[in-house]
mmCIF file of C-alpha atoms in Angstrom:
data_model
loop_
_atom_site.group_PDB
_atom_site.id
_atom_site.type_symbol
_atom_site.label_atom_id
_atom_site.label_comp_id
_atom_site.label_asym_id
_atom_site.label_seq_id
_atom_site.Cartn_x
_atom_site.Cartn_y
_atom_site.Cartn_z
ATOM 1 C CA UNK A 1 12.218 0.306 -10.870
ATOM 2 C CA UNK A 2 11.362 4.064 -9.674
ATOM 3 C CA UNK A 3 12.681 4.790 -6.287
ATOM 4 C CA UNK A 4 10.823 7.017 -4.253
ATOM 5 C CA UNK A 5 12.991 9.420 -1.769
ATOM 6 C CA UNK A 6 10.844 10.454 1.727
ATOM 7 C CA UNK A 7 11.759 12.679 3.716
ATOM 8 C CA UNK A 8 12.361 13.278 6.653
ATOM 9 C CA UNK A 9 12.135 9.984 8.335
ATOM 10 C CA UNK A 10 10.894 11.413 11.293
ATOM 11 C CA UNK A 11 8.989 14.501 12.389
ATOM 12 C CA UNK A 12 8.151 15.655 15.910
ATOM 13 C CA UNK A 13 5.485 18.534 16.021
ATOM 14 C CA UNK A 14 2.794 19.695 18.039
ATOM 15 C CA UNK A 15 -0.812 20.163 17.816
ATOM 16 C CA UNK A 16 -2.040 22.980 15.760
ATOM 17 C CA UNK A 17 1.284 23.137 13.418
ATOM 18 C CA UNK A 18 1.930 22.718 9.861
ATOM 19 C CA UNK A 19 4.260 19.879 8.577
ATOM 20 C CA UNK A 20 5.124 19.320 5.271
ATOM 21 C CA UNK A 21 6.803 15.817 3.956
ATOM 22 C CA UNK A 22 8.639 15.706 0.436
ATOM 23 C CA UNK A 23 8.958 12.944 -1.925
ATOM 24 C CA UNK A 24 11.137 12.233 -4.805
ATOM 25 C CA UNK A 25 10.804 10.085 -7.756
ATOM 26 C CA UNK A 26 14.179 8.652 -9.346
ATOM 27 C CA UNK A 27 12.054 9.653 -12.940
ATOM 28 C CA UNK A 28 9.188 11.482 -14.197
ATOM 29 C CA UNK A 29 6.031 10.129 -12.782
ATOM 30 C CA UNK A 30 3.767 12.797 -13.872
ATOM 31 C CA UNK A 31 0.695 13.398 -11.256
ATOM 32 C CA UNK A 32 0.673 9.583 -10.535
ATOM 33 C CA UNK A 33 1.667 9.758 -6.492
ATOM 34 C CA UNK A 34 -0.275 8.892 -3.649
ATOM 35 C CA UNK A 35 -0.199 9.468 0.067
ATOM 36 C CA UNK A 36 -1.113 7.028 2.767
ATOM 37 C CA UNK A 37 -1.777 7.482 6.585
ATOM 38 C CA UNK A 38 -0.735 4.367 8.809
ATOM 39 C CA UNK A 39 -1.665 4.018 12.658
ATOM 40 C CA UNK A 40 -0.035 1.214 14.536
ATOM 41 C CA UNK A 41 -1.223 -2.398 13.689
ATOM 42 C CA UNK A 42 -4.201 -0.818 11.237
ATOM 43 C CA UNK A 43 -3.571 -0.972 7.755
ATOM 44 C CA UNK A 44 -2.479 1.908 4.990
ATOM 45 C CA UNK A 45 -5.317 4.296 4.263
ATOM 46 C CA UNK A 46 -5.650 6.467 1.283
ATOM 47 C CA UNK A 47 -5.259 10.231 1.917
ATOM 48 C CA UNK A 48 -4.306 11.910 -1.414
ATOM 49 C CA UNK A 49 -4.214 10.419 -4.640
ATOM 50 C CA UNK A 50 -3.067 11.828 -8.323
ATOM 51 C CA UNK A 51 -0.728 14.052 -6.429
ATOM 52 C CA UNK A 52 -3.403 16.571 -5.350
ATOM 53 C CA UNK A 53 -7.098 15.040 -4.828
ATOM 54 C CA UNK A 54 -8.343 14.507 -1.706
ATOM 55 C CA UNK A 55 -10.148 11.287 -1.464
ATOM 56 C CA UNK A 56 -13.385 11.418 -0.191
ATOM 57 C CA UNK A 57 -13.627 11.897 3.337
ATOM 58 C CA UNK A 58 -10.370 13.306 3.999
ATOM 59 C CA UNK A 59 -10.236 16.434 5.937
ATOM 60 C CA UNK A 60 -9.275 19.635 4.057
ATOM 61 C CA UNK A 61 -6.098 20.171 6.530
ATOM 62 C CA UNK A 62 -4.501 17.467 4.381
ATOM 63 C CA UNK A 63 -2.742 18.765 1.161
ATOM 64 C CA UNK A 64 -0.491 17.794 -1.501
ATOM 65 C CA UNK A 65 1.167 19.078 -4.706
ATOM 66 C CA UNK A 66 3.628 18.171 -7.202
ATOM 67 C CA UNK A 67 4.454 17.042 -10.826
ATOM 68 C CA UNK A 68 7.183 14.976 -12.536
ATOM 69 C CA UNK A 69 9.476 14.010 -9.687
ATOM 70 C CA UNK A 70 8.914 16.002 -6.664
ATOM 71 C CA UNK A 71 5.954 16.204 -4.439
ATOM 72 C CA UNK A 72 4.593 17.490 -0.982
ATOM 73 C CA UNK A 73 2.302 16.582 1.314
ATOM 74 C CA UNK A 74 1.045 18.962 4.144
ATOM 75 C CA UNK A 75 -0.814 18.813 7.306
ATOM 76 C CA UNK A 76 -1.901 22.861 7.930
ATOM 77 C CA UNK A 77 -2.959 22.562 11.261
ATOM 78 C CA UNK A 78 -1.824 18.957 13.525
ATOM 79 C CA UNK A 79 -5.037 17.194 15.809
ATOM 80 C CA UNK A 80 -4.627 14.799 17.447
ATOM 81 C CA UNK A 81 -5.593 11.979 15.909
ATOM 82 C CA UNK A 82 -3.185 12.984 12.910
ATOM 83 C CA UNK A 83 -0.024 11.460 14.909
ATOM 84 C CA UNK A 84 0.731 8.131 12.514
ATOM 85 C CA UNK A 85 3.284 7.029 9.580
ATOM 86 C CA UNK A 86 2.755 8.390 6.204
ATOM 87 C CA UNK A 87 3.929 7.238 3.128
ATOM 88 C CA UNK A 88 3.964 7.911 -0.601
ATOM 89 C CA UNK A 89 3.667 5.853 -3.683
ATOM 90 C CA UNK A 90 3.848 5.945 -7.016
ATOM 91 C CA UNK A 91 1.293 4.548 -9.445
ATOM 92 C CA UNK A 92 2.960 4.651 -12.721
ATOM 93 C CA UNK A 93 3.884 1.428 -13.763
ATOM 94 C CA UNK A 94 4.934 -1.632 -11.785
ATOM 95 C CA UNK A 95 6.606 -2.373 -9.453
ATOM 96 C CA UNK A 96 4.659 -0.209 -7.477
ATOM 97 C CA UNK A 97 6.997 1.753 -5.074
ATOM 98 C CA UNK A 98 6.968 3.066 -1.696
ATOM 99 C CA UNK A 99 8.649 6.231 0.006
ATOM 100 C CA UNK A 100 10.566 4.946 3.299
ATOM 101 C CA UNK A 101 7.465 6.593 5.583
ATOM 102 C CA UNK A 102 7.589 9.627 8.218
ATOM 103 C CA UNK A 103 6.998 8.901 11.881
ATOM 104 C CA UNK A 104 4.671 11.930 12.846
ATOM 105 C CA UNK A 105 5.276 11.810 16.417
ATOM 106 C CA UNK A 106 4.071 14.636 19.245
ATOM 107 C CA UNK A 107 6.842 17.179 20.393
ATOM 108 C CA UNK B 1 -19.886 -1.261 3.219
ATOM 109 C CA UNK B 2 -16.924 -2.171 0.556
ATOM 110 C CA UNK B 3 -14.484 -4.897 2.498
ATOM 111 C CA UNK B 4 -11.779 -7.208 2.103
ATOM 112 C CA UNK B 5 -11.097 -9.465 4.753
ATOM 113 C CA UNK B 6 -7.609 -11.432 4.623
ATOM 114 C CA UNK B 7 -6.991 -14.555 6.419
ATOM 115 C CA UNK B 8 -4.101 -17.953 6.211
ATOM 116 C CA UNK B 9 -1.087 -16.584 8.248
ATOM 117 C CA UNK B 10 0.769 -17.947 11.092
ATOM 118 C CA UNK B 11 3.742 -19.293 11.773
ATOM 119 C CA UNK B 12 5.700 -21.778 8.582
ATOM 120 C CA UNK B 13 8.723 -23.217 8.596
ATOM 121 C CA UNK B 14 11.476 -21.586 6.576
ATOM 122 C CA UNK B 15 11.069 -23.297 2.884
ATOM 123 C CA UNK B 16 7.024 -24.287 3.917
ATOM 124 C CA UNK B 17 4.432 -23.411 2.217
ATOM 125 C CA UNK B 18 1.358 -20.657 2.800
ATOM 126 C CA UNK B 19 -1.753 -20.036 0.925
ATOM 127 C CA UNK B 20 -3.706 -16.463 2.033
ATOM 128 C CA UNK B 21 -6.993 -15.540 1.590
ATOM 129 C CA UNK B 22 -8.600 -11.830 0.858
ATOM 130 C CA UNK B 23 -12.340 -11.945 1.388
ATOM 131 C CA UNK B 24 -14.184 -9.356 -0.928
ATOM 132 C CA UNK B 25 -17.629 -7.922 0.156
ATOM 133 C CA UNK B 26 -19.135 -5.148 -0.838
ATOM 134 C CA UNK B 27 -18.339 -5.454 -4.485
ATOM 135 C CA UNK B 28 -17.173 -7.704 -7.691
ATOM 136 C CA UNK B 29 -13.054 -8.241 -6.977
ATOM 137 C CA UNK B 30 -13.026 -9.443 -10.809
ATOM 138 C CA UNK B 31 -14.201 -6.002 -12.268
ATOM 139 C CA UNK B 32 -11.477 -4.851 -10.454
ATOM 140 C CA UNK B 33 -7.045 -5.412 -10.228
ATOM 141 C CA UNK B 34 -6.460 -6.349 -7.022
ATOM 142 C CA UNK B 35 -2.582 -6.603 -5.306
ATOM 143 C CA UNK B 36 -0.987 -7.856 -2.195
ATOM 144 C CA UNK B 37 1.005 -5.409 -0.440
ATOM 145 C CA UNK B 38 3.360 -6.606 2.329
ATOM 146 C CA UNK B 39 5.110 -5.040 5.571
ATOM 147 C CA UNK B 40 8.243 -6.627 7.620
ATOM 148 C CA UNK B 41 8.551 -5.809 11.422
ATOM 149 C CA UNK B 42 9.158 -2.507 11.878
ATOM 150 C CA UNK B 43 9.243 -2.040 8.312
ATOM 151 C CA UNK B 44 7.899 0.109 5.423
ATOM 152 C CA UNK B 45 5.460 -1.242 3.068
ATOM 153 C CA UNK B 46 6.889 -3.703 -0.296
ATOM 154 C CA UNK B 47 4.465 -4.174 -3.336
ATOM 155 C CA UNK B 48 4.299 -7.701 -3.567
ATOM 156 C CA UNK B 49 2.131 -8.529 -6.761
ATOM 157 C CA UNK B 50 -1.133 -7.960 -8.970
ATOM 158 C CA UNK B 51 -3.927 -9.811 -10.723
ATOM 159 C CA UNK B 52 -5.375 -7.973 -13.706
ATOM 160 C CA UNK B 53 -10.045 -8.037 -13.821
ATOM 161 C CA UNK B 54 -9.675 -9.870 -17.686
ATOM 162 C CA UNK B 55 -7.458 -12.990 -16.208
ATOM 163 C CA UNK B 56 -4.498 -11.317 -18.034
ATOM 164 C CA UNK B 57 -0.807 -11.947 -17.064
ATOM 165 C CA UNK B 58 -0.146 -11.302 -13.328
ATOM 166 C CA UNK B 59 2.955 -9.331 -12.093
ATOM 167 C CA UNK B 60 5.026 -10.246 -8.976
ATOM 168 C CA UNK B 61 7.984 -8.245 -7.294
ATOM 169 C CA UNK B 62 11.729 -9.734 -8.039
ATOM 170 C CA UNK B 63 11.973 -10.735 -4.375
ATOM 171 C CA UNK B 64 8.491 -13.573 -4.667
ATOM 172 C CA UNK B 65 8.688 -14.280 -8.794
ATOM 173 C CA UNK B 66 8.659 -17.835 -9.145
ATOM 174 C CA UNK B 67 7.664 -18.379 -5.361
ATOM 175 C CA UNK B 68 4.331 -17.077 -4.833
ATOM 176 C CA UNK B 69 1.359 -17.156 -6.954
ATOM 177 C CA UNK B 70 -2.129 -14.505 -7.204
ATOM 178 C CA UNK B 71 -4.646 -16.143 -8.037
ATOM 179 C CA UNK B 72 -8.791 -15.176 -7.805
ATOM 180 C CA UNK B 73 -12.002 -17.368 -7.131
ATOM 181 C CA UNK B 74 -14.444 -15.133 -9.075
ATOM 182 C CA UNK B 75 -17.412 -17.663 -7.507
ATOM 183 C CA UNK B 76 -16.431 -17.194 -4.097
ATOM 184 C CA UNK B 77 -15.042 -13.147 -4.644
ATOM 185 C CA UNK B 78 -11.897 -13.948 -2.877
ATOM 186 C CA UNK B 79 -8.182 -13.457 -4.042
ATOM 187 C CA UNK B 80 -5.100 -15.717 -3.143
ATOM 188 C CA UNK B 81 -1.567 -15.694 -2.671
ATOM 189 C CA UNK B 82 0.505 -19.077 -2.738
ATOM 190 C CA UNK B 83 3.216 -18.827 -0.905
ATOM 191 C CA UNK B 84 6.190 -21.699 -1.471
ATOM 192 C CA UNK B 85 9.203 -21.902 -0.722
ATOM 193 C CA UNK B 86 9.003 -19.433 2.199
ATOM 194 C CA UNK B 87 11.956 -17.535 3.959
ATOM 195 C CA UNK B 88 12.022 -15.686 6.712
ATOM 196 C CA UNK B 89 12.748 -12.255 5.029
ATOM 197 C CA UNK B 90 8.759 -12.997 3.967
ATOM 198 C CA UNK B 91 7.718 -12.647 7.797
ATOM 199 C CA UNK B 92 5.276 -9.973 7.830
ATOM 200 C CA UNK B 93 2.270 -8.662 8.014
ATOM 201 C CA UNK B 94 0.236 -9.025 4.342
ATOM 202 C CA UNK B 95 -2.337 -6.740 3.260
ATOM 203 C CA UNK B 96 -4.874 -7.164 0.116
ATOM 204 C CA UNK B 97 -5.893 -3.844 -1.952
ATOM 205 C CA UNK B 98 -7.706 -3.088 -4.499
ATOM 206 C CA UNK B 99 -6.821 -0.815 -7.493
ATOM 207 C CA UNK B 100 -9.145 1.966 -7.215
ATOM 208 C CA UNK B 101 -9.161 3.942 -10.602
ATOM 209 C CA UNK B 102 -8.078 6.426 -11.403
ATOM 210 C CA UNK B 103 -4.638 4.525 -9.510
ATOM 211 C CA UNK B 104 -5.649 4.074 -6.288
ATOM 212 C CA UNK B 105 -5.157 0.891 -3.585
ATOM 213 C CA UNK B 106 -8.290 1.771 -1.432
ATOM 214 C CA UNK B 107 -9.636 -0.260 0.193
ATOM 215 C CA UNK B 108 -6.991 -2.369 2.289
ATOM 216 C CA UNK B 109 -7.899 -5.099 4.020
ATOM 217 C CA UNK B 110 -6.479 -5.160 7.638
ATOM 218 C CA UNK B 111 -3.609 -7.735 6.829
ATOM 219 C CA UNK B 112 -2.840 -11.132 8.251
ATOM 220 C CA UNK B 113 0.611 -12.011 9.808
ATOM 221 C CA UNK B 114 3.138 -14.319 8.366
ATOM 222 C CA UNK B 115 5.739 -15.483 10.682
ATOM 223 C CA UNK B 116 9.177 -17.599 9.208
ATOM 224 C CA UNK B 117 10.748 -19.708 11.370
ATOM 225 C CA UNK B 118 12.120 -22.619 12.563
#
């Protein structure tokens, strides 16, 4: 199975700053890595998928990057309403894996 | 709008059974794979297993293989999980999603809670 390293586990930040969370993939993965936003007691929702597409949507102040088996994701400037868990995930072959998450939470 | 709706948790005892329903609206669910996805209390999120469109072989996670079953209605659009021989590290909350290509699980459904215990 490919494990998937988040980190960190926790982030405290303020409105209007830029955060950046890492993943790592135990193997090559190519672009196949999504992000997900959770709020408490809602479900996952898409963010970024293929490493770098925004899905539709999806403000432009989320970002990610990567290839192989290291990625970003980053937040350029923190509302509000951006304060949640966020995980990745790979999508290369089953079992589907997820990072550990990152508790955004305000400084 | 597209939808799924999940529905079938509560509380079982540990080695009960559990069936759970996801509700599709909004679209086919057997032009599409569809997965359950499940979270433990205060936990991150486990991949739990998949159902292929073409009826093909489905795919569980080590921790549910020959305890739970997918399964899909393709007259009443909704996908199931049979759940036997329950324990209580399977107390959570259980989401639906379909596979989105190119790889995607959107949408979710917003998850029904399974509870373990005697």
């Amino acid at each position: 199975d490919i494990q998937m390293t988040q980190s960190p586990p926790s982030l405290s930040a303020s409105v209007g700053d830029r955060v950046t969370i890492t993943c790592q993939a135990s193997q090559d993965i190519s672009n196949y890595l999504n992000w997900y936003q959770q709020k408490p007691g809602k479900a996952p929702k898409l963010l970024i998928y293929d490493a770098s597409t925004l899905e539709t949507g999806v403000p432009s102040r989320f970002s990610g990057s990567g290839f192989g088996t290291h990625f970003t994701f980053t937040i350029s400037s923190l509302q509000p309403e951006d304060f949640a868990t966020y995980y990745c995930q790979h999508f290369g072959y089953l079992p589907l894996t997820f990072g550990q998450g990152t508790r955004l939470e305000i400084e | 709008e597209v939808q799924l709706v999940e529905s079938g948790g509560g509380l079982v005892q540990p080695g009960g059974a559990l069936r759970l329903s996801c509700a599709a609206s909004g679209f086919t669910l057997s032009t599409y794979w569809t997965h359950w996805v499940r979270q433990g209390p205060g936990k991150g999120l486990e991949w739990v297993a998949r159902i292929r469109n073409d009826g093909g072989p489905t795919t569980y996670a080590d921790s549910v293989k020959g305890r739970f079953t997918i399964s899909r209605d393709n007259a009443k659009n909704t996908l199931y999980l049979q759940m036997n021989s329950l324990r209580a590290e399977d107390t959570g909350v259980y989401y639906c999603a379909r596979d989105n290509p190119p790889r995607r699980l959107d949408p979710w459904g917003q998850g029904t809670l399974v509870t373990v215990s005697s």
